[in-house]
PDB file of C-alpha atoms in Angstrom:
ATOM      1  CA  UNK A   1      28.373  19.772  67.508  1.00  0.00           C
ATOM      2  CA  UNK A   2      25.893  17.298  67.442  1.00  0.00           C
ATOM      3  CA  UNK A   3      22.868  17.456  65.652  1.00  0.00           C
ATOM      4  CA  UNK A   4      20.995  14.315  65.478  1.00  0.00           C
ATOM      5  CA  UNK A   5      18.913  11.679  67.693  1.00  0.00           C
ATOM      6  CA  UNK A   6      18.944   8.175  65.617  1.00  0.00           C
ATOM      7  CA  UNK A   7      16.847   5.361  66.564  1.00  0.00           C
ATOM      8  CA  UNK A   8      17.720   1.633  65.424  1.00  0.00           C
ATOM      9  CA  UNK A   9      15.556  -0.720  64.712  1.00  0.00           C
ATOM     10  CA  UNK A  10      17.216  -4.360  64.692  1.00  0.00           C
ATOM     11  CA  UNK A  11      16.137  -7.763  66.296  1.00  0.00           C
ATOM     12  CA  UNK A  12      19.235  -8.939  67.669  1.00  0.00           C
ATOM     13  CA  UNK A  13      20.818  -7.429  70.627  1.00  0.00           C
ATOM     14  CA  UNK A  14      24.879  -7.626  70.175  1.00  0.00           C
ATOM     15  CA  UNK A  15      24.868  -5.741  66.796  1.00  0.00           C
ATOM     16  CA  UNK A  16      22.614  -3.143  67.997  1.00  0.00           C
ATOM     17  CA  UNK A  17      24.582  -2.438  71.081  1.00  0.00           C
ATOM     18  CA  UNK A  18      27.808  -2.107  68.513  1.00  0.00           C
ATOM     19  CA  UNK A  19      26.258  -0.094  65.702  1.00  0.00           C
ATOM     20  CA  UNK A  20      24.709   2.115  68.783  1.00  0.00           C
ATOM     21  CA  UNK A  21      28.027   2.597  70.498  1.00  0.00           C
ATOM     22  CA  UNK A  22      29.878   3.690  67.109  1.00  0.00           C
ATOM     23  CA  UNK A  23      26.774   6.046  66.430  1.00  0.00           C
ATOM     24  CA  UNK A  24      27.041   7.356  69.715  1.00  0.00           C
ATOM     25  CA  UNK A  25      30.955   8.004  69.296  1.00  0.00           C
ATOM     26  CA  UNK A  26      30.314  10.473  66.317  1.00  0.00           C
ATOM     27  CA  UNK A  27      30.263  14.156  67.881  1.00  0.00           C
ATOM     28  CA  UNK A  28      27.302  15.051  65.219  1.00  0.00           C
ATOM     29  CA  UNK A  29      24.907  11.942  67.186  1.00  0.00           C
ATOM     30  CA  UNK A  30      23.468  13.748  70.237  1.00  0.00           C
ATOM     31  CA  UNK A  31      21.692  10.734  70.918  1.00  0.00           C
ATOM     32  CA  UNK A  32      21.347   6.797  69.242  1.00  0.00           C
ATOM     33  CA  UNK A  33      18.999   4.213  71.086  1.00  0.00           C
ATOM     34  CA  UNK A  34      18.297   0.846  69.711  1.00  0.00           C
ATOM     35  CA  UNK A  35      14.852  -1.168  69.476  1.00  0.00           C
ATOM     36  CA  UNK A  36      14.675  -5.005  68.484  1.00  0.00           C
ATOM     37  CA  UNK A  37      11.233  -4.614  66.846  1.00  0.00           C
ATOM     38  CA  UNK A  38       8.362  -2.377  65.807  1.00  0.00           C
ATOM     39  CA  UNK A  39       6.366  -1.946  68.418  1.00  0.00           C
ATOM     40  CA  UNK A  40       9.238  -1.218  70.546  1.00  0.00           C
ATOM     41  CA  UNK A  41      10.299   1.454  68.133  1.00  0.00           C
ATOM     42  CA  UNK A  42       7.070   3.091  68.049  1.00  0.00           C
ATOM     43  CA  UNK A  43       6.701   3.554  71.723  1.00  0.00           C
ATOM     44  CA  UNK A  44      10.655   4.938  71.758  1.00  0.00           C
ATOM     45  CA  UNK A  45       8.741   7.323  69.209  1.00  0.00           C
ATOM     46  CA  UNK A  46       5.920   8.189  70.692  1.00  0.00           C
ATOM     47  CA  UNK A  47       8.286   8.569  74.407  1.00  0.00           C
ATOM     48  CA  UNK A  48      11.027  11.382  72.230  1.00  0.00           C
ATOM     49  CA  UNK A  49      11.726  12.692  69.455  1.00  0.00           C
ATOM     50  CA  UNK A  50      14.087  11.310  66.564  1.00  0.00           C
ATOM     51  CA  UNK A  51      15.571  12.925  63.523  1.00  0.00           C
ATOM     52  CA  UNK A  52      16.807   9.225  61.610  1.00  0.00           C
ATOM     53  CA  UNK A  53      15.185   5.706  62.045  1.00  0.00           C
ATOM     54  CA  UNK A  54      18.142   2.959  60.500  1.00  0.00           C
ATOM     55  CA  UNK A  55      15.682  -0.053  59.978  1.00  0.00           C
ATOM     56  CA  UNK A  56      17.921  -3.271  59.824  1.00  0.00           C
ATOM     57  CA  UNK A  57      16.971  -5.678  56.841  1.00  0.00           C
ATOM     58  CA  UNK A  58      17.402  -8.614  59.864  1.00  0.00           C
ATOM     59  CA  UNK A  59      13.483  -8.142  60.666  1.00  0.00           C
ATOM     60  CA  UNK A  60      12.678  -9.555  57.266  1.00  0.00           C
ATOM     61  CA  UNK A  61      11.549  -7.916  54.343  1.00  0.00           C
ATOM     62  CA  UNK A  62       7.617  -7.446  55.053  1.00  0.00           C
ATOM     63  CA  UNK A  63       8.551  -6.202  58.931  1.00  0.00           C
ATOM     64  CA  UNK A  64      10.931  -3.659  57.068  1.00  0.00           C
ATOM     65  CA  UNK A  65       8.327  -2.563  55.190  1.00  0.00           C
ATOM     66  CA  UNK A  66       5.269  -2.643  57.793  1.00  0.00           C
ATOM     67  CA  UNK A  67       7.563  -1.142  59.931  1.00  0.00           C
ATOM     68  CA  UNK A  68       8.851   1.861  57.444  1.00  0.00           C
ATOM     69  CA  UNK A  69       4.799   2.152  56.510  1.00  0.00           C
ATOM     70  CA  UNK A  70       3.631   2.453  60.412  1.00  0.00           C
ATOM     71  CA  UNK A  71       6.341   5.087  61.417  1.00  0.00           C
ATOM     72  CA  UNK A  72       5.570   7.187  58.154  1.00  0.00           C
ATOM     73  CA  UNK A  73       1.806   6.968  58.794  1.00  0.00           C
ATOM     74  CA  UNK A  74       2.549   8.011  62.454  1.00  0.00           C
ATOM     75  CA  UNK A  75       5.047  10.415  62.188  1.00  0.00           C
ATOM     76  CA  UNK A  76       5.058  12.102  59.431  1.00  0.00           C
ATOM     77  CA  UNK A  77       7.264  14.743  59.856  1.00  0.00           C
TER      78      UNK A  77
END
């Protein structure tokens, strides 16, 4: 039964595609995409819709937080 779409935010590539393919093995995921930065999450955003955004701490502590502030202020459901 799966029941949520989970978007990742992390810069690098490898651990995104790893993290993405374990969410994507749990039968509650019904869908887990990956973006390496902010912008890039905001257009996956804007493009479907998404229950959980993960926000990796590799982006650096004022992108996690610009990046946590943008997606609230745009979606704030």
């Amino acid at each position: 039964m799966a029941v949520l779409d989970v978007l990742l935010v992390h810069r690098y590539r490898l651990p995104s595609e790893a993290i993405v393919g374990t969410l994507r093995s749990d039968d509650r995921i019904a869908r887990a995409d990956a973006a390496t930065n902010r912008a890039r999450a905001i257009e996956q955003l804007r493009a479907s819709s998404v229950d959980v955004v993960l926000v990796d701490a590799s982006l650096g502590r004022s992108e996690v937080r610009e990046t946590i502030r943008e997606i609230k202020e745009l979606f704030p459901a």
